[in-house]
Amino acid sequence: MVARKFKDLDDFVPTISDSENEVPDLEDSDDEVVKQTKVLPHKAKKTKKNQSKQQHDVKGELVDEDVHEDLNPGFEFELDGSEVTSNFDGWNFEGDKRANEGTKDVDLDGIIRRKGGLVQLVGTEDSASDVGSEDNDTENEGSDESDDDNLAMDGFGMGTSAVGEDASDGNDGSSDVEEEVEESELSAAEAADQKLEVEEEDSDDAKAAFYAPDEESSEARNTVHSSFNSLSLSRPVLKGVGALNYVKPSPIQSAAIPIALLGKDIIAGAVTGSGKTAAYMIPIIERLLYKPAQVASTRVIVLTPTRELAIQVSDVGTKLAKFVSTINFGLAVGGLNLRQQEQNLRSRPDVVIATPGRLIDHIRNSASFNVESVEILVIDEADRMLEEGFQDELNEIMSLIPSKRQTLLFSATMNAKINQLISLSLKKPIKIMIDPPRQAAAKLTQEFVRIRKREDLKPALLFHLIKRLDDQAQKRIVVFVARKEMAHKLRIILGLLGMKVAELHGSLSQEQRLQSVNGFKSLEIPVLICTDLASRGLDIPKIEFVINFDMPKSYEIYLHRVGRTARAGREGRSVTFVGESSQDRNVVKSAIKSAEENNKQDTVVGRMIDWSRVEEINNFISNKDDTIIEILEEEKQEKEILRAEMEVRKGENMLKHKDEISARPKRTWFQSEAEKKNSKVINALSKTKKTINSKKRKRLEATEDRARSYKKTKNDRSTDQQRTYAKQRAKVDAKKKKKRART
Ligand code: AMP
């Protein structure tokens, strides 16, 4: 079976690590640096344009129809923040061209093509590739009609009556009974967990000591600003807001801007799509207007968990500050050219948007960049930052920036406990909680497909579905999967079926990520398969369909995913594959309940599937098992060759510029990759420890001790690439020779 075989190849995803962009490009003279001096207002426009090009090469173009359709002056934010206008063009970002010159990625599409994929299939195989095509669909029209049968409100037989799925499945209901039992057992365990959680909740006293008094936040929430004019903003800032066609502040903007302008610390609950970036960027720009004019120094740092979000934030900031000539922005993110960033940071941009690791790197190693004058720190997606192994890096940053500062924390959920927040040295923060969306967008149709015991048919089902959804004009379809390995597998499987799709997840190089997003945005590749991680902050206009290939862990994440479509009052459709776990079923139940409460029962439907056709496609996929393995192996080999070639180039550069390199101060690292992984393990363990009994706890503590006693390997310590140069050159040549001989 495909699934079993894939397990043996868990390192197939072509990853060119960040450091690979750091091949010293010493031909680059420092003289080429365009100094970012303060500019006169009449020159500001031109210089700003150049700046943003130098900094992150954001393309200024917008697809015309996006401009007109998305910039809706009458646009109103819903409290749930799920409606957005989108004139964001940050995804047009092309990466750092110079940085990418030296690096190449494996051409997976080329490999798939060589193996017979990405072409219209003919002959017997046609039956598989054609399933779901227009002809077949017409034939199947009758059943298609019934596809949209209303889903019984008990959600696949989760309650009393029968469900609106295909009768051929012969559901006798008995499995449901078993599952109810399983579910109730589970709920007992969950309840026990919850009890533990409750015990750990912050006490009222702790909250009173930590947060500002409630009155301060309720006042902020109750004063609703229906226009930006009442927010006491200066003219250039209002002009910037106007240029983005923002007419009315979103709820988070209305509540957060006045408090941030007062210099107070904030902990705000706001999800992507609620206008949170402008909620902190507007007061930052307003405050920077009054900075001392002569001294160039970095006064604001915005930390984000991902490069994409950093780029997006930088784009929004640059646009909002369009009419303020004295503010400049810098980026310090992994995956982009280190030297170029260094040069940019040398001019000490007022606002630096950074991912934590790269920021520490620059603070330690970039001459003349420092964070001694930081007055405002923003932590975006703070919940994620606190959870996902950034703790050590955050602590390090906290120790490096002045403690006398304003801290603004934006978080999608407010689950962080005070003891986690203490390390961020907030001073009596004001809590602003804008309710996250508890209901789907008004014009969203939510479809569910019950998978039952046909998990292995899911790739075939996905193909079948995309063919059907994407029948007429090209539509954008986002497919969510739980794991990046699956995203990659699906790209190959669908490729062999003749369908080109893009993937987006954490194991791709920056170049590959940008390619995926840009291709998707321009509709060149209308299907994007991604993980939740990569989808955060994804702000692409007009996504018609969201497919949940794997069910998300919670209804909140489900809402977040389906919120990618049916935005800004448009129509949209989501199709979710539902497995048999109680987790999957709970999400369906919540969707149905929410629709009922809002009198929108007819928007939740069960999709009937012609499983015989899906089986046919699956037969085709099964026949391609060996080809899939071959593709993965070839990809792995090419990746190794590329990696080795890069090492060789690095070595050659090192030799060529030996004197210059040895004259430079040595780079120091805050954590090696292995140390970072280890600290993630330790953090995860200590989190789990809190919720388990003492016996299990002891076992975990032993594991934790082992992790702590980890010593740096020779590799970690090594900074000198020359040693391996000759060896690698021989290896690459041998591999190339072998490959040539094979082909
Ligand atoms: P964010 O939550 O910052 O990712 O913003 C989501 C989207 O909302 C972006 O496309 C913004 O351009 C847009 N947006 C932010 N604030 C406003 C506003 N006040 N009015 C209209 N659109 C906005």
Short mmCIF file of N, CA and C in Angstrom, two decimals, residues 158-240:
data_model
loop_
_atom_site.label_atom_id
_atom_site.label_comp_id
_atom_site.label_asym_id
_atom_site.label_seq_id
_atom_site.Cartn_x
_atom_site.Cartn_y
_atom_site.Cartn_z
N MET A 158 -24.97 11.01 14.26
CA MET A 158 -24.41 11.17 15.59
C MET A 158 -25.50 11.31 16.63
N GLY A 159 -26.71 11.53 16.18
CA GLY A 159 -27.81 11.66 17.12
C GLY A 159 -28.79 10.54 16.92
N THR A 160 -30.02 10.84 16.55
CA THR A 160 -31.04 9.82 16.48
C THR A 160 -31.33 9.32 15.07
N SER A 161 -31.64 10.23 14.17
CA SER A 161 -32.11 9.76 12.86
C SER A 161 -30.98 9.38 11.91
N ALA A 162 -31.40 8.80 10.77
CA ALA A 162 -30.41 8.36 9.79
C ALA A 162 -29.80 9.56 9.09
N VAL A 163 -28.71 9.32 8.36
CA VAL A 163 -28.01 10.44 7.76
C VAL A 163 -28.17 10.48 6.25
N GLY A 164 -27.94 11.61 5.68
CA GLY A 164 -28.11 11.79 4.24
C GLY A 164 -26.88 11.41 3.44
N GLU A 165 -26.31 10.26 3.68
CA GLU A 165 -25.17 9.82 2.87
C GLU A 165 -25.57 8.68 1.98
N ASP A 166 -24.67 8.19 1.15
CA ASP A 166 -25.05 7.14 0.22
C ASP A 166 -25.39 5.84 0.93
N ALA A 167 -26.54 5.31 0.54
CA ALA A 167 -27.06 4.14 1.23
C ALA A 167 -26.18 2.91 1.02
N SER A 168 -25.43 2.89 -0.10
CA SER A 168 -24.61 1.73 -0.42
C SER A 168 -23.64 1.37 0.68
N ASP A 169 -23.41 2.30 1.56
CA ASP A 169 -22.45 2.03 2.61
C ASP A 169 -22.96 1.09 3.68
N GLY A 170 -24.28 0.93 3.68
CA GLY A 170 -24.87 0.00 4.62
C GLY A 170 -24.55 0.30 6.06
N ASN A 171 -24.73 1.50 6.42
CA ASN A 171 -24.47 1.85 7.82
C ASN A 171 -25.60 1.30 8.68
N ASP A 172 -25.26 0.38 9.53
CA ASP A 172 -26.32 -0.19 10.37
C ASP A 172 -26.41 0.51 11.71
N GLY A 173 -25.58 1.48 11.88
CA GLY A 173 -25.67 2.26 13.10
C GLY A 173 -24.93 1.64 14.26
N SER A 174 -24.55 0.36 14.15
CA SER A 174 -23.94 -0.27 15.30
C SER A 174 -22.60 0.38 15.65
N SER A 175 -21.86 0.75 14.59
CA SER A 175 -20.56 1.34 14.90
C SER A 175 -20.74 2.64 15.68
N ASP A 176 -21.83 3.30 15.40
CA ASP A 176 -22.06 4.55 16.12
C ASP A 176 -22.20 4.30 17.61
N VAL A 177 -22.87 3.18 17.93
CA VAL A 177 -23.07 2.88 19.34
C VAL A 177 -21.71 2.66 20.00
N GLU A 178 -20.88 1.86 19.30
CA GLU A 178 -19.54 1.61 19.84
C GLU A 178 -18.80 2.92 20.08
N GLU A 179 -18.96 3.81 19.08
CA GLU A 179 -18.21 5.04 19.21
C GLU A 179 -18.72 5.93 20.31
N GLU A 180 -20.04 5.86 20.54
CA GLU A 180 -20.56 6.66 21.64
C GLU A 180 -19.87 6.25 22.93
N VAL A 181 -19.69 4.90 23.06
CA VAL A 181 -19.04 4.40 24.27
C VAL A 181 -17.62 4.95 24.33
N GLU A 182 -16.93 4.77 23.17
CA GLU A 182 -15.54 5.23 23.12
C GLU A 182 -15.46 6.72 23.46
N GLU A 183 -16.47 7.42 22.94
CA GLU A 183 -16.46 8.86 23.15
C GLU A 183 -16.66 9.21 24.62
N SER A 184 -17.59 8.44 25.26
CA SER A 184 -17.83 8.80 26.65
C SER A 184 -16.61 8.47 27.50
N GLU A 185 -15.89 7.38 27.11
CA GLU A 185 -14.65 7.09 27.85
C GLU A 185 -13.66 8.23 27.67
N LEU A 186 -13.61 8.65 26.40
CA LEU A 186 -12.69 9.73 26.10
C LEU A 186 -13.04 10.99 26.87
N SER A 187 -14.38 11.22 26.91
CA SER A 187 -14.73 12.46 27.59
C SER A 187 -14.38 12.41 29.07
N ALA A 188 -14.38 11.18 29.65
CA ALA A 188 -13.98 11.09 31.05
C ALA A 188 -12.51 11.50 31.19
N ALA A 189 -11.71 10.99 30.24
CA ALA A 189 -10.28 11.34 30.28
C ALA A 189 -10.08 12.83 30.06
N GLU A 190 -10.87 13.33 29.08
CA GLU A 190 -10.75 14.76 28.80
C GLU A 190 -11.16 15.60 30.00
N ALA A 191 -12.24 15.11 30.66
CA ALA A 191 -12.71 15.85 31.82
C ALA A 191 -11.63 15.89 32.89
N ALA A 192 -10.93 14.75 33.06
CA ALA A 192 -9.86 14.71 34.05
C ALA A 192 -8.78 15.73 33.69
N ASP A 193 -8.45 15.74 32.40
CA ASP A 193 -7.46 16.71 31.93
C ASP A 193 -7.90 18.13 32.22
N GLN A 194 -9.21 18.32 31.89
CA GLN A 194 -9.72 19.68 32.07
C GLN A 194 -9.64 20.10 33.53
N LYS A 195 -9.89 19.09 34.41
CA LYS A 195 -9.85 19.40 35.83
C LYS A 195 -8.46 19.92 36.19
N LEU A 196 -7.48 19.20 35.66
CA LEU A 196 -6.11 19.62 35.91
C LEU A 196 -5.88 21.04 35.39
N GLU A 197 -6.42 21.26 34.17
CA GLU A 197 -6.28 22.59 33.58
C GLU A 197 -6.87 23.65 34.49
N VAL A 198 -8.10 23.31 34.99
CA VAL A 198 -8.79 24.28 35.82
C VAL A 198 -7.96 24.59 37.06
N GLU A 199 -7.36 23.53 37.61
CA GLU A 199 -6.53 23.75 38.80
C GLU A 199 -5.38 24.71 38.51
N GLU A 200 -4.97 24.67 37.23
CA GLU A 200 -3.82 25.51 36.90
C GLU A 200 -4.20 26.91 36.44
N GLU A 201 -5.51 27.17 36.31
CA GLU A 201 -5.95 28.50 35.88
C GLU A 201 -5.36 29.57 36.79
N ASP A 202 -5.13 30.72 36.20
CA ASP A 202 -4.61 31.81 37.02
C ASP A 202 -5.65 32.22 38.06
N SER A 203 -5.20 32.46 39.27
CA SER A 203 -6.15 32.86 40.31
C SER A 203 -6.54 34.32 40.08
N ASP A 204 -7.66 34.71 40.69
CA ASP A 204 -8.09 36.10 40.54
C ASP A 204 -7.04 37.06 41.07
N ASP A 205 -6.40 36.63 42.19
CA ASP A 205 -5.37 37.50 42.77
C ASP A 205 -4.21 37.69 41.80
N ALA A 206 -3.81 36.54 41.20
CA ALA A 206 -2.69 36.62 40.25
C ALA A 206 -3.05 37.53 39.09
N LYS A 207 -4.30 37.39 38.62
CA LYS A 207 -4.73 38.22 37.48
C LYS A 207 -4.73 39.70 37.88
N ALA A 208 -5.26 39.96 39.08
CA ALA A 208 -5.34 41.36 39.52
C ALA A 208 -3.95 41.96 39.64
N ALA A 209 -3.00 41.13 40.08
CA ALA A 209 -1.63 41.64 40.23
C ALA A 209 -0.96 41.85 38.88
N PHE A 210 -1.33 41.03 37.91
CA PHE A 210 -0.63 41.06 36.62
C PHE A 210 -1.22 42.08 35.64
N TYR A 211 -2.54 42.02 35.46
CA TYR A 211 -3.18 42.87 34.45
C TYR A 211 -3.58 44.23 35.02
N ALA A 212 -3.80 45.17 34.11
CA ALA A 212 -4.35 46.46 34.52
C ALA A 212 -5.80 46.22 34.95
N PRO A 213 -6.36 47.11 35.79
CA PRO A 213 -7.74 46.90 36.24
C PRO A 213 -8.70 46.76 35.05
N ASP A 214 -9.71 45.95 35.26
CA ASP A 214 -10.69 45.67 34.21
C ASP A 214 -11.29 46.92 33.57
N GLU A 215 -11.50 47.95 34.43
CA GLU A 215 -12.17 49.15 33.92
C GLU A 215 -11.43 49.73 32.70
N GLU A 216 -10.10 49.65 32.77
CA GLU A 216 -9.35 50.25 31.67
C GLU A 216 -9.66 49.57 30.35
N SER A 217 -9.79 48.23 30.40
CA SER A 217 -10.05 47.54 29.13
C SER A 217 -11.51 47.67 28.72
N SER A 218 -12.43 47.68 29.71
CA SER A 218 -13.83 47.76 29.31
C SER A 218 -14.11 49.12 28.67
N GLU A 219 -13.43 50.14 29.20
CA GLU A 219 -13.61 51.48 28.62
C GLU A 219 -13.16 51.46 27.15
N ALA A 220 -12.01 50.81 26.93
CA ALA A 220 -11.48 50.76 25.56
C ALA A 220 -12.43 50.02 24.64
N ARG A 221 -13.00 48.94 25.16
CA ARG A 221 -13.89 48.14 24.30
C ARG A 221 -15.21 48.86 24.02
N ASN A 222 -15.65 49.60 25.05
CA ASN A 222 -16.97 50.22 24.89
C ASN A 222 -16.95 51.47 24.02
N THR A 223 -15.79 52.11 23.94
CA THR A 223 -15.73 53.28 23.08
C THR A 223 -15.47 52.81 21.65
N VAL A 224 -16.53 52.79 20.87
CA VAL A 224 -16.36 52.30 19.50
C VAL A 224 -16.09 53.48 18.57
N HIS A 225 -14.97 53.41 17.88
CA HIS A 225 -14.63 54.48 16.95
C HIS A 225 -15.15 54.11 15.57
N SER A 226 -16.08 54.93 15.09
CA SER A 226 -16.66 54.57 13.80
C SER A 226 -15.88 55.16 12.64
N SER A 227 -14.86 55.96 12.97
CA SER A 227 -14.01 56.49 11.90
C SER A 227 -12.60 56.69 12.46
N PHE A 228 -11.62 56.67 11.58
CA PHE A 228 -10.24 56.85 12.03
C PHE A 228 -10.02 58.28 12.53
N ASN A 229 -10.88 59.20 12.08
CA ASN A 229 -10.70 60.60 12.46
C ASN A 229 -10.80 60.83 13.96
N SER A 230 -11.58 59.98 14.64
CA SER A 230 -11.75 60.22 16.08
C SER A 230 -10.63 59.56 16.90
N LEU A 231 -9.62 59.03 16.22
CA LEU A 231 -8.55 58.33 16.96
C LEU A 231 -7.33 59.22 17.24
N SER A 232 -7.47 60.49 17.04
CA SER A 232 -6.38 61.45 17.24
C SER A 232 -5.10 61.08 16.49
N LEU A 233 -5.25 60.83 15.21
CA LEU A 233 -4.07 60.49 14.42
C LEU A 233 -3.65 61.70 13.57
N SER A 234 -2.36 61.78 13.26
CA SER A 234 -1.87 62.90 12.45
C SER A 234 -2.29 62.73 10.99
N ARG A 235 -2.18 63.82 10.27
CA ARG A 235 -2.61 63.81 8.86
C ARG A 235 -1.90 62.76 8.00
N PRO A 236 -0.54 62.69 8.09
CA PRO A 236 0.13 61.70 7.22
C PRO A 236 -0.30 60.26 7.53
N VAL A 237 -0.59 60.01 8.79
CA VAL A 237 -1.02 58.65 9.15
C VAL A 237 -2.42 58.39 8.59
N LEU A 238 -3.30 59.39 8.72
CA LEU A 238 -4.66 59.25 8.18
C LEU A 238 -4.61 59.07 6.66
N LYS A 239 -3.66 59.77 6.04
CA LYS A 239 -3.53 59.62 4.58
C LYS A 239 -3.11 58.19 4.22
N GLY A 240 -2.18 57.65 5.01
CA GLY A 240 -1.73 56.27 4.78
C GLY A 240 -2.87 55.29 4.93
#
